[in-house]
Structure formats: C-alpha cells, structure tokens
Amino acid sequence: MTSKQNRISLIANIIESETIRSQQEIIAKMASNGVEITQASLSRYLKELQASRVSDGQGGYSYKLPSSKREQLSLIRDQILSVEFAGQNMVVFRTGAGYANAVSVQIDARRLAHVAGTVSGDDTILMIIRDGYSRQQIYQVLVQEFPYIKDKIVNM
C-alpha cells in the first residue's frame, strides 16, 4: 500500500508534468502508476495540495498547483543532479552547490518508512536506509516518490 504522502506527491507530479483537465484523468494516471485511489480521497488530496482548476485560455480548465508547491517540486527535480547507492543501507544524492539542505528538508518532509534519516552538506545528502530493505525495494520507493530522479540514478 502506498502511503498518503506518496500518493499526494504522485498527484502533484502528475499535475505539474501534464495538462490535467479532470479528476478522472488523475485517477487513470495514478492507476497506470500502480496506485488505486478513490475519487473521494483524490478530492481530499487535491484540497490538501491547494490545487485548483484554472482557465487554460482555450475555453477549458486544467489543474494547477499554487506557486509554493511548484517551487518545492522544482527544487527537488532541478537540484538533484545524481543519486548513487552506496552499500546496502546508504544512498548519496548530489545536488547543486548550496542546495543539499533545502532538498533534504523536502525529502525528510515525506517521512518515508524506509528512511532512518538524512544528513546534508553543501552539495551532498546521505540517506540512511533502515535494516531489512533491499536495494531494489529502495529503488522502487525512490522512483515512485521522486519519478523525475529515475534518469539521475547512476548505479542500480
């Protein structure tokens, strides 16, 4: 089962990366990512994200996130430069200079069950993984939570 924060993050990513005109489109995109969601839950999550339907300038409407949510997403998407697995229980994120702490705060806010904690420097984040998780499980959770880092993973 996907955690609430993972579902919210996926919804935000869908809204940011595509033109979404209806809740049914979001439900279908979620299903294509292996996540089942009810319309009632989706409505609650959209409210929590403060997503709104705005005019697309072509006579229709599409979902948008407030600028603060877009900035958080773009911070992680744009500033994570690479992700490298180090041993069984560590993942190293390389970020733009000076961005590691800001990105780490966004990662920590998701309260991922498999993460014991993160430590950040200037351009590097060390993520410590709890015992009992395989690399493949960690990879799947990271790609599900942060789909835009899939191409930034240097070893798997």
mmCIF file of N, CA and C in Angstrom, residues 2-134:
data_model
loop_
_atom_site.group_PDB
_atom_site.id
_atom_site.type_symbol
_atom_site.label_atom_id
_atom_site.label_comp_id
_atom_site.label_asym_id
_atom_site.label_seq_id
_atom_site.Cartn_x
_atom_site.Cartn_y
_atom_site.Cartn_z
ATOM 1 N N THR A 2 0.545 2.171 -0.806
ATOM 2 C CA THR A 2 1.292 3.401 -0.913
ATOM 3 C C THR A 2 0.866 4.352 0.198
ATOM 4 N N SER A 3 1.832 5.027 0.817
ATOM 5 C CA SER A 3 1.493 5.949 1.895
ATOM 6 C C SER A 3 0.770 7.180 1.348
ATOM 7 N N LYS A 4 0.092 7.860 2.234
ATOM 8 C CA LYS A 4 -0.648 9.058 1.858
ATOM 9 C C LYS A 4 0.296 10.081 1.222
ATOM 10 N N GLN A 5 1.456 10.303 1.835
ATOM 11 C CA GLN A 5 2.383 11.300 1.302
ATOM 12 C C GLN A 5 2.880 10.905 -0.085
ATOM 13 N N ASN A 6 3.085 9.602 -0.326
ATOM 14 C CA ASN A 6 3.498 9.141 -1.654
ATOM 15 C C ASN A 6 2.409 9.422 -2.682
ATOM 16 N N ARG A 7 1.146 9.181 -2.303
ATOM 17 C CA ARG A 7 0.044 9.440 -3.233
ATOM 18 C C ARG A 7 -0.066 10.931 -3.539
ATOM 19 N N ILE A 8 0.070 11.752 -2.516
ATOM 20 C CA ILE A 8 -0.003 13.207 -2.710
ATOM 21 C C ILE A 8 1.133 13.676 -3.614
ATOM 22 N N SER A 9 2.316 13.140 -3.384
ATOM 23 C CA SER A 9 3.466 13.512 -4.215
ATOM 24 C C SER A 9 3.244 13.103 -5.673
ATOM 25 N N LEU A 10 2.703 11.917 -5.895
ATOM 26 C CA LEU A 10 2.438 11.460 -7.254
ATOM 27 C C LEU A 10 1.394 12.341 -7.932
ATOM 28 N N ILE A 11 0.358 12.713 -7.205
ATOM 29 C CA ILE A 11 -0.674 13.610 -7.749
ATOM 30 C C ILE A 11 -0.034 14.941 -8.155
ATOM 31 N N ALA A 12 0.796 15.492 -7.282
ATOM 32 C CA ALA A 12 1.461 16.764 -7.588
ATOM 33 C C ALA A 12 2.335 16.636 -8.828
ATOM 34 N N ASN A 13 3.057 15.529 -8.935
ATOM 35 C CA ASN A 13 3.910 15.323 -10.109
ATOM 36 C C ASN A 13 3.098 15.211 -11.389
ATOM 37 N N ILE A 14 1.969 14.535 -11.315
ATOM 38 C CA ILE A 14 1.095 14.395 -12.483
ATOM 39 C C ILE A 14 0.576 15.759 -12.912
ATOM 40 N N ILE A 15 0.108 16.552 -11.961
ATOM 41 C CA ILE A 15 -0.432 17.876 -12.274
ATOM 42 C C ILE A 15 0.657 18.776 -12.860
ATOM 43 N N GLU A 16 1.858 18.694 -12.336
ATOM 44 C CA GLU A 16 2.948 19.547 -12.803
ATOM 45 C C GLU A 16 3.495 19.133 -14.161
ATOM 46 N N SER A 17 3.434 17.852 -14.475
ATOM 47 C CA SER A 17 4.086 17.385 -15.698
ATOM 48 C C SER A 17 3.146 17.264 -16.895
ATOM 49 N N GLU A 18 1.845 17.351 -16.668
ATOM 50 C CA GLU A 18 0.888 17.166 -17.756
ATOM 51 C C GLU A 18 -0.263 18.157 -17.620
ATOM 52 N N THR A 19 -1.007 18.343 -18.704
ATOM 53 C CA THR A 19 -2.234 19.129 -18.638
ATOM 54 C C THR A 19 -3.342 18.180 -18.215
ATOM 55 N N ILE A 20 -3.872 18.402 -17.033
ATOM 56 C CA ILE A 20 -4.899 17.530 -16.457
ATOM 57 C C ILE A 20 -6.188 18.324 -16.350
ATOM 58 N N ARG A 21 -7.224 17.821 -16.988
ATOM 59 C CA ARG A 21 -8.486 18.548 -17.044
ATOM 60 C C ARG A 21 -9.562 18.018 -16.090
ATOM 61 N N SER A 22 -9.384 16.786 -15.579
ATOM 62 C CA SER A 22 -10.424 16.222 -14.710
ATOM 63 C C SER A 22 -9.818 15.309 -13.654
ATOM 64 N N GLN A 23 -10.593 15.075 -12.623
ATOM 65 C CA GLN A 23 -10.157 14.142 -11.592
ATOM 66 C C GLN A 23 -10.057 12.729 -12.159
ATOM 67 N N GLN A 24 -10.909 12.388 -13.121
ATOM 68 C CA GLN A 24 -10.841 11.063 -13.739
ATOM 69 C C GLN A 24 -9.498 10.845 -14.433
ATOM 70 N N GLU A 25 -8.957 11.897 -15.051
ATOM 71 C CA GLU A 25 -7.636 11.783 -15.677
ATOM 72 C C GLU A 25 -6.570 11.477 -14.631
ATOM 73 N N ILE A 26 -6.660 12.130 -13.475
ATOM 74 C CA ILE A 26 -5.693 11.878 -12.406
ATOM 75 C C ILE A 26 -5.825 10.444 -11.917
ATOM 76 N N ILE A 27 -7.057 9.988 -11.717
ATOM 77 C CA ILE A 27 -7.288 8.615 -11.258
ATOM 78 C C ILE A 27 -6.695 7.625 -12.255
ATOM 79 N N ALA A 28 -6.878 7.880 -13.547
ATOM 80 C CA ALA A 28 -6.323 6.987 -14.580
ATOM 81 C C ALA A 28 -4.798 7.006 -14.566
ATOM 82 N N LYS A 29 -4.195 8.185 -14.422
ATOM 83 C CA LYS A 29 -2.729 8.292 -14.369
ATOM 84 C C LYS A 29 -2.189 7.586 -13.128
ATOM 85 N N MET A 30 -2.889 7.728 -12.022
ATOM 86 C CA MET A 30 -2.472 7.047 -10.787
ATOM 87 C C MET A 30 -2.512 5.534 -11.004
ATOM 88 N N ALA A 31 -3.593 5.051 -11.613
ATOM 89 C CA ALA A 31 -3.727 3.615 -11.873
ATOM 90 C C ALA A 31 -2.612 3.113 -12.776
ATOM 91 N N SER A 32 -2.229 3.913 -13.771
ATOM 92 C CA SER A 32 -1.143 3.497 -14.673
ATOM 93 C C SER A 32 0.194 3.449 -13.947
ATOM 94 N N ASN A 33 0.275 4.108 -12.801
ATOM 95 C CA ASN A 33 1.461 4.046 -11.953
ATOM 96 C C ASN A 33 1.303 3.011 -10.837
ATOM 97 N N GLY A 34 0.246 2.204 -10.928
ATOM 98 C CA GLY A 34 0.035 1.140 -9.951
ATOM 99 C C GLY A 34 -0.573 1.584 -8.640
ATOM 100 N N VAL A 35 -1.195 2.754 -8.629
ATOM 101 C CA VAL A 35 -1.784 3.289 -7.404
ATOM 102 C C VAL A 35 -3.282 3.462 -7.601
ATOM 103 N N GLU A 36 -4.056 2.729 -6.837
ATOM 104 C CA GLU A 36 -5.514 2.859 -6.878
ATOM 105 C C GLU A 36 -5.938 3.935 -5.883
ATOM 106 N N ILE A 37 -6.877 4.769 -6.301
ATOM 107 C CA ILE A 37 -7.339 5.862 -5.448
ATOM 108 C C ILE A 37 -8.814 6.111 -5.743
ATOM 109 N N THR A 38 -9.571 6.421 -4.718
ATOM 110 C CA THR A 38 -10.981 6.742 -4.909
ATOM 111 C C THR A 38 -11.121 8.229 -5.227
ATOM 112 N N GLN A 39 -12.240 8.580 -5.813
ATOM 113 C CA GLN A 39 -12.500 9.984 -6.139
ATOM 114 C C GLN A 39 -12.569 10.812 -4.865
ATOM 115 N N ALA A 40 -13.149 10.258 -3.805
ATOM 116 C CA ALA A 40 -13.262 10.992 -2.536
ATOM 117 C C ALA A 40 -11.880 11.293 -1.953
ATOM 118 N N SER A 41 -10.987 10.294 -1.976
ATOM 119 C CA SER A 41 -9.619 10.511 -1.479
ATOM 120 C C SER A 41 -8.892 11.522 -2.340
ATOM 121 N N LEU A 42 -9.055 11.406 -3.662
ATOM 122 C CA LEU A 42 -8.407 12.348 -4.565
ATOM 123 C C LEU A 42 -8.858 13.774 -4.270
ATOM 124 N N SER A 43 -10.135 13.968 -4.052
ATOM 125 C CA SER A 43 -10.647 15.309 -3.735
ATOM 126 C C SER A 43 -9.991 15.863 -2.478
ATOM 127 N N ARG A 44 -9.849 15.019 -1.447
ATOM 128 C CA ARG A 44 -9.193 15.458 -0.200
ATOM 129 C C ARG A 44 -7.737 15.839 -0.470
ATOM 130 N N TYR A 45 -7.041 15.016 -1.254
ATOM 131 C CA TYR A 45 -5.624 15.281 -1.542
ATOM 132 C C TYR A 45 -5.461 16.551 -2.370
ATOM 133 N N LEU A 46 -6.352 16.771 -3.335
ATOM 134 C CA LEU A 46 -6.285 17.996 -4.132
ATOM 135 C C LEU A 46 -6.494 19.224 -3.243
ATOM 136 N N LYS A 47 -7.381 19.105 -2.275
ATOM 137 C CA LYS A 47 -7.610 20.203 -1.343
ATOM 138 C C LYS A 47 -6.359 20.435 -0.495
ATOM 139 N N GLU A 48 -5.746 19.357 -0.036
ATOM 140 C CA GLU A 48 -4.533 19.470 0.769
ATOM 141 C C GLU A 48 -3.388 20.104 -0.033
ATOM 142 N N LEU A 49 -3.301 19.767 -1.312
ATOM 143 C CA LEU A 49 -2.293 20.356 -2.194
ATOM 144 C C LEU A 49 -2.630 21.790 -2.592
ATOM 145 N N GLN A 50 -3.849 22.210 -2.291
ATOM 146 C CA GLN A 50 -4.367 23.519 -2.694
ATOM 147 C C GLN A 50 -4.392 23.646 -4.215
ATOM 148 N N ALA A 51 -4.643 22.515 -4.876
ATOM 149 C CA ALA A 51 -4.754 22.507 -6.336
ATOM 150 C C ALA A 51 -6.084 23.141 -6.731
ATOM 151 N N SER A 52 -6.066 23.823 -7.854
ATOM 152 C CA SER A 52 -7.300 24.433 -8.332
ATOM 153 C C SER A 52 -7.385 24.283 -9.838
ATOM 154 N N ARG A 53 -8.613 24.371 -10.339
ATOM 155 C CA ARG A 53 -8.821 24.335 -11.789
ATOM 156 C C ARG A 53 -8.831 25.775 -12.277
ATOM 157 N N VAL A 54 -7.967 26.040 -13.240
ATOM 158 C CA VAL A 54 -7.870 27.390 -13.783
ATOM 159 C C VAL A 54 -8.074 27.335 -15.288
ATOM 160 N N SER A 55 -8.489 28.450 -15.840
ATOM 161 C CA SER A 55 -8.716 28.532 -17.282
ATOM 162 C C SER A 55 -7.415 28.260 -18.029
ATOM 163 N N ASP A 56 -7.530 27.451 -19.081
ATOM 164 C CA ASP A 56 -6.340 27.146 -19.885
ATOM 165 C C ASP A 56 -6.206 28.094 -21.072
ATOM 166 N N GLY A 57 -7.106 29.069 -21.173
ATOM 167 C CA GLY A 57 -7.056 30.039 -22.253
ATOM 168 C C GLY A 57 -7.645 29.541 -23.561
ATOM 169 N N GLN A 58 -8.152 28.288 -23.555
ATOM 170 C CA GLN A 58 -8.725 27.697 -24.762
ATOM 171 C C GLN A 58 -10.164 27.256 -24.530
ATOM 172 N N GLY A 59 -10.792 27.850 -23.545
ATOM 173 C CA GLY A 59 -12.179 27.516 -23.245
ATOM 174 C C GLY A 59 -12.343 26.352 -22.284
ATOM 175 N N GLY A 60 -11.255 25.810 -21.804
ATOM 176 C CA GLY A 60 -11.309 24.703 -20.857
ATOM 177 C C GLY A 60 -10.607 25.058 -19.555
ATOM 178 N N TYR A 61 -10.514 24.080 -18.687
ATOM 179 C CA TYR A 61 -9.874 24.267 -17.397
ATOM 180 C C TYR A 61 -8.889 23.135 -17.160
ATOM 181 N N SER A 62 -7.830 23.432 -16.420
ATOM 182 C CA SER A 62 -6.884 22.389 -16.043
ATOM 183 C C SER A 62 -6.417 22.637 -14.610
ATOM 184 N N TYR A 63 -5.943 21.573 -13.972
ATOM 185 C CA TYR A 63 -5.485 21.668 -12.589
ATOM 186 C C TYR A 63 -4.104 22.299 -12.530
ATOM 187 N N LYS A 64 -3.909 23.155 -11.533
ATOM 188 C CA LYS A 64 -2.617 23.804 -11.271
ATOM 189 C C LYS A 64 -2.367 23.792 -9.770
ATOM 190 N N LEU A 65 -1.097 23.794 -9.418
ATOM 191 C CA LEU A 65 -0.701 23.895 -8.016
ATOM 192 C C LEU A 65 -0.319 25.334 -7.712
ATOM 193 N N PRO A 66 -0.458 25.751 -6.449
ATOM 194 C CA PRO A 66 -0.003 27.101 -6.098
ATOM 195 C C PRO A 66 1.514 27.191 -6.299
ATOM 196 N N SER A 67 2.036 28.371 -6.484
ATOM 197 C CA SER A 67 3.451 28.537 -6.813
ATOM 198 C C SER A 67 4.368 27.932 -5.751
ATOM 199 N N SER A 68 3.999 27.966 -4.478
ATOM 200 C CA SER A 68 4.869 27.407 -3.438
ATOM 201 C C SER A 68 5.039 25.898 -3.620
ATOM 202 N N LYS A 69 3.989 25.190 -4.001
ATOM 203 C CA LYS A 69 4.081 23.746 -4.248
ATOM 204 C C LYS A 69 4.932 23.481 -5.487
ATOM 205 N N ARG A 70 4.751 24.290 -6.529
ATOM 206 C CA ARG A 70 5.553 24.132 -7.748
ATOM 207 C C ARG A 70 7.020 24.354 -7.447
ATOM 208 N N GLU A 71 7.319 25.341 -6.595
ATOM 209 C CA GLU A 71 8.712 25.628 -6.245
ATOM 210 C C GLU A 71 9.336 24.456 -5.496
ATOM 211 N N GLN A 72 8.575 23.826 -4.584
ATOM 212 C CA GLN A 72 9.094 22.668 -3.861
ATOM 213 C C GLN A 72 9.404 21.537 -4.825
ATOM 214 N N LEU A 73 8.491 21.248 -5.743
ATOM 215 C CA LEU A 73 8.714 20.180 -6.720
ATOM 216 C C LEU A 73 9.912 20.491 -7.602
ATOM 217 N N SER A 74 9.992 21.731 -8.069
ATOM 218 C CA SER A 74 11.077 22.057 -8.976
ATOM 219 C C SER A 74 12.406 22.063 -8.243
ATOM 220 N N LEU A 75 12.415 22.393 -6.967
ATOM 221 C CA LEU A 75 13.644 22.364 -6.185
ATOM 222 C C LEU A 75 14.237 20.962 -6.213
ATOM 223 N N ILE A 76 13.426 19.968 -5.937
ATOM 224 C CA ILE A 76 13.920 18.590 -5.935
ATOM 225 C C ILE A 76 14.231 18.143 -7.356
ATOM 226 N N ARG A 77 13.355 18.393 -8.275
ATOM 227 C CA ARG A 77 13.544 17.942 -9.658
ATOM 228 C C ARG A 77 14.794 18.559 -10.279
ATOM 229 N N ASP A 78 15.002 19.846 -10.089
ATOM 230 C CA ASP A 78 16.095 20.545 -10.762
ATOM 231 C C ASP A 78 17.424 20.473 -10.027
ATOM 232 N N GLN A 79 17.400 20.328 -8.721
ATOM 233 C CA GLN A 79 18.649 20.412 -7.970
ATOM 234 C C GLN A 79 19.261 19.056 -7.618
ATOM 235 N N ILE A 80 18.528 17.959 -7.767
ATOM 236 C CA ILE A 80 19.154 16.646 -7.598
ATOM 237 C C ILE A 80 19.861 16.332 -8.907
ATOM 238 N N LEU A 81 21.183 16.237 -8.834
ATOM 239 C CA LEU A 81 21.990 16.004 -10.026
ATOM 240 C C LEU A 81 22.266 14.526 -10.259
ATOM 241 N N SER A 82 22.466 13.777 -9.163
ATOM 242 C CA SER A 82 22.696 12.339 -9.300
ATOM 243 C C SER A 82 22.320 11.640 -8.005
ATOM 244 N N VAL A 83 22.031 10.348 -8.126
ATOM 245 C CA VAL A 83 21.682 9.506 -6.987
ATOM 246 C C VAL A 83 22.510 8.233 -7.123
ATOM 247 N N GLU A 84 23.215 7.884 -6.057
ATOM 248 C CA GLU A 84 24.091 6.716 -6.107
ATOM 249 C C GLU A 84 23.885 5.853 -4.866
ATOM 250 N N PHE A 85 23.662 4.558 -5.081
ATOM 251 C CA PHE A 85 23.553 3.614 -3.981
ATOM 252 C C PHE A 85 24.960 3.311 -3.480
ATOM 253 N N ALA A 86 25.151 3.355 -2.169
ATOM 254 C CA ALA A 86 26.455 3.092 -1.561
ATOM 255 C C ALA A 86 26.259 2.033 -0.481
ATOM 256 N N GLY A 87 26.626 0.795 -0.789
ATOM 257 C CA GLY A 87 26.409 -0.285 0.165
ATOM 258 C C GLY A 87 24.945 -0.668 0.234
ATOM 259 N N GLN A 88 24.595 -1.379 1.283
ATOM 260 C CA GLN A 88 23.227 -1.871 1.433
ATOM 261 C C GLN A 88 22.270 -0.842 2.028
ATOM 262 N N ASN A 89 22.791 0.101 2.821
ATOM 263 C CA ASN A 89 21.861 0.960 3.552
ATOM 264 C C ASN A 89 22.136 2.455 3.404
ATOM 265 N N MET A 90 22.790 2.841 2.304
ATOM 266 C CA MET A 90 23.046 4.266 2.106
ATOM 267 C C MET A 90 22.773 4.658 0.654
ATOM 268 N N VAL A 91 22.262 5.866 0.494
ATOM 269 C CA VAL A 91 22.051 6.446 -0.826
ATOM 270 C C VAL A 91 22.623 7.863 -0.769
ATOM 271 N N VAL A 92 23.424 8.204 -1.766
ATOM 272 C CA VAL A 92 24.049 9.518 -1.819
ATOM 273 C C VAL A 92 23.401 10.331 -2.939
ATOM 274 N N PHE A 93 22.887 11.495 -2.576
ATOM 275 C CA PHE A 93 22.300 12.430 -3.531
ATOM 276 C C PHE A 93 23.291 13.563 -3.723
ATOM 277 N N ARG A 94 23.597 13.889 -4.951
ATOM 278 C CA ARG A 94 24.417 15.068 -5.275
ATOM 279 C C ARG A 94 23.464 16.155 -5.751
ATOM 280 N N THR A 95 23.652 17.358 -5.237
ATOM 281 C CA THR A 95 22.784 18.474 -5.597
ATOM 282 C C THR A 95 23.625 19.628 -6.130
ATOM 283 N N GLY A 96 22.942 20.643 -6.608
ATOM 284 C CA GLY A 96 23.637 21.867 -6.965
ATOM 285 C C GLY A 96 24.268 22.461 -5.712
ATOM 286 N N ALA A 97 25.329 23.235 -5.884
ATOM 287 C CA ALA A 97 26.029 23.839 -4.750
ATOM 288 C C ALA A 97 25.065 24.673 -3.901
ATOM 289 N N GLY A 98 25.063 24.384 -2.611
ATOM 290 C CA GLY A 98 24.236 25.132 -1.671
ATOM 291 C C GLY A 98 22.800 24.648 -1.537
ATOM 292 N N TYR A 99 22.412 23.612 -2.267
ATOM 293 C CA TYR A 99 21.014 23.171 -2.261
ATOM 294 C C TYR A 99 20.751 21.911 -1.446
ATOM 295 N N ALA A 100 21.780 21.270 -0.938
ATOM 296 C CA ALA A 100 21.578 19.986 -0.264
ATOM 297 C C ALA A 100 20.611 20.096 0.920
ATOM 298 N N ASN A 101 20.763 21.120 1.752
ATOM 299 C CA ASN A 101 19.902 21.242 2.917
ATOM 300 C C ASN A 101 18.443 21.452 2.522
ATOM 301 N N ALA A 102 18.198 22.308 1.546
ATOM 302 C CA ALA A 102 16.817 22.574 1.106
ATOM 303 C C ALA A 102 16.176 21.324 0.517
ATOM 304 N N VAL A 103 16.927 20.570 -0.274
ATOM 305 C CA VAL A 103 16.405 19.333 -0.854
ATOM 306 C C VAL A 103 16.179 18.302 0.246
ATOM 307 N N SER A 104 17.114 18.217 1.187
ATOM 308 C CA SER A 104 16.992 17.266 2.302
ATOM 309 C C SER A 104 15.734 17.533 3.129
ATOM 310 N N VAL A 105 15.413 18.788 3.352
ATOM 311 C CA VAL A 105 14.195 19.146 4.088
ATOM 312 C C VAL A 105 12.965 18.607 3.356
ATOM 313 N N GLN A 106 12.959 18.737 2.032
ATOM 314 C CA GLN A 106 11.826 18.239 1.240
ATOM 315 C C GLN A 106 11.744 16.710 1.283
ATOM 316 N N ILE A 107 12.885 16.046 1.256
ATOM 317 C CA ILE A 107 12.903 14.577 1.351
ATOM 318 C C ILE A 107 12.403 14.146 2.729
ATOM 319 N N ASP A 108 12.934 14.771 3.778
ATOM 320 C CA ASP A 108 12.542 14.419 5.147
ATOM 321 C C ASP A 108 11.059 14.667 5.403
ATOM 322 N N ALA A 109 10.494 15.673 4.770
ATOM 323 C CA ALA A 109 9.077 16.005 4.981
ATOM 324 C C ALA A 109 8.159 14.877 4.538
ATOM 325 N N ARG A 110 8.635 14.012 3.661
ATOM 326 C CA ARG A 110 7.818 12.901 3.185
ATOM 327 C C ARG A 110 7.738 11.751 4.181
ATOM 328 N N ARG A 111 8.606 11.747 5.170
ATOM 329 C CA ARG A 111 8.605 10.736 6.235
ATOM 330 C C ARG A 111 8.495 9.322 5.658
ATOM 331 N N LEU A 112 9.411 8.987 4.772
ATOM 332 C CA LEU A 112 9.420 7.669 4.133
ATOM 333 C C LEU A 112 9.765 6.602 5.161
ATOM 334 N N ALA A 113 8.992 5.529 5.189
ATOM 335 C CA ALA A 113 9.145 4.488 6.202
ATOM 336 C C ALA A 113 10.503 3.805 6.142
ATOM 337 N N HIS A 114 11.092 3.711 4.975
ATOM 338 C CA HIS A 114 12.366 3.000 4.843
ATOM 339 C C HIS A 114 13.576 3.860 5.187
ATOM 340 N N VAL A 115 13.377 5.153 5.425
ATOM 341 C CA VAL A 115 14.491 6.064 5.685
ATOM 342 C C VAL A 115 14.634 6.317 7.181
ATOM 343 N N ALA A 116 15.845 6.027 7.699
ATOM 344 C CA ALA A 116 16.130 6.329 9.101
ATOM 345 C C ALA A 116 16.418 7.811 9.269
ATOM 346 N N GLY A 117 17.051 8.415 8.257
ATOM 347 C CA GLY A 117 17.339 9.842 8.323
ATOM 348 C C GLY A 117 18.229 10.282 7.182
ATOM 349 N N THR A 118 18.423 11.593 7.098
ATOM 350 C CA THR A 118 19.320 12.164 6.094
ATOM 351 C C THR A 118 20.294 13.105 6.792
ATOM 352 N N VAL A 119 21.463 13.238 6.180
ATOM 353 C CA VAL A 119 22.470 14.191 6.632
ATOM 354 C C VAL A 119 22.876 14.976 5.392
ATOM 355 N N SER A 120 22.888 16.298 5.504
ATOM 356 C CA SER A 120 23.218 17.083 4.312
ATOM 357 C C SER A 120 24.410 17.985 4.565
ATOM 358 N N GLY A 121 25.172 18.167 3.504
ATOM 359 C CA GLY A 121 26.277 19.115 3.494
ATOM 360 C C GLY A 121 25.899 20.252 2.572
ATOM 361 N N ASP A 122 26.857 20.735 1.810
ATOM 362 C CA ASP A 122 26.611 21.828 0.883
ATOM 363 C C ASP A 122 25.966 21.336 -0.409
ATOM 364 N N ASP A 123 26.506 20.248 -0.970
ATOM 365 C CA ASP A 123 26.005 19.723 -2.244
ATOM 366 C C ASP A 123 25.797 18.215 -2.228
ATOM 367 N N THR A 124 25.743 17.638 -1.037
ATOM 368 C CA THR A 124 25.600 16.191 -0.904
ATOM 369 C C THR A 124 24.636 15.858 0.226
ATOM 370 N N ILE A 125 23.797 14.853 -0.021
ATOM 371 C CA ILE A 125 22.879 14.343 1.003
ATOM 372 C C ILE A 125 23.166 12.856 1.168
ATOM 373 N N LEU A 126 23.316 12.413 2.399
ATOM 374 C CA LEU A 126 23.460 10.996 2.699
ATOM 375 C C LEU A 126 22.141 10.525 3.315
ATOM 376 N N MET A 127 21.498 9.579 2.646
ATOM 377 C CA MET A 127 20.250 9.000 3.145
ATOM 378 C C MET A 127 20.586 7.637 3.747
ATOM 379 N N ILE A 128 20.226 7.447 5.011
ATOM 380 C CA ILE A 128 20.462 6.179 5.695
ATOM 381 C C ILE A 128 19.169 5.373 5.653
ATOM 382 N N ILE A 129 19.284 4.140 5.146
ATOM 383 C CA ILE A 129 18.127 3.261 4.972
ATOM 384 C C ILE A 129 18.031 2.313 6.167
ATOM 385 N N ARG A 130 16.842 2.081 6.632
ATOM 386 C CA ARG A 130 16.624 1.145 7.742
ATOM 387 C C ARG A 130 16.971 -0.283 7.316
ATOM 388 N N ASP A 131 17.346 -1.094 8.271
ATOM 389 C CA ASP A 131 17.638 -2.506 8.004
ATOM 390 C C ASP A 131 16.408 -3.206 7.457
ATOM 391 N N GLY A 132 16.640 -4.224 6.633
ATOM 392 C CA GLY A 132 15.557 -5.057 6.144
ATOM 393 C C GLY A 132 15.036 -4.684 4.768
ATOM 394 N N TYR A 133 15.600 -3.669 4.136
ATOM 395 C CA TYR A 133 15.163 -3.265 2.806
ATOM 396 C C TYR A 133 16.253 -3.592 1.791
ATOM 397 N N SER A 134 15.858 -4.179 0.679
ATOM 398 C CA SER A 134 16.811 -4.479 -0.388
ATOM 399 C C SER A 134 17.029 -3.236 -1.235
#
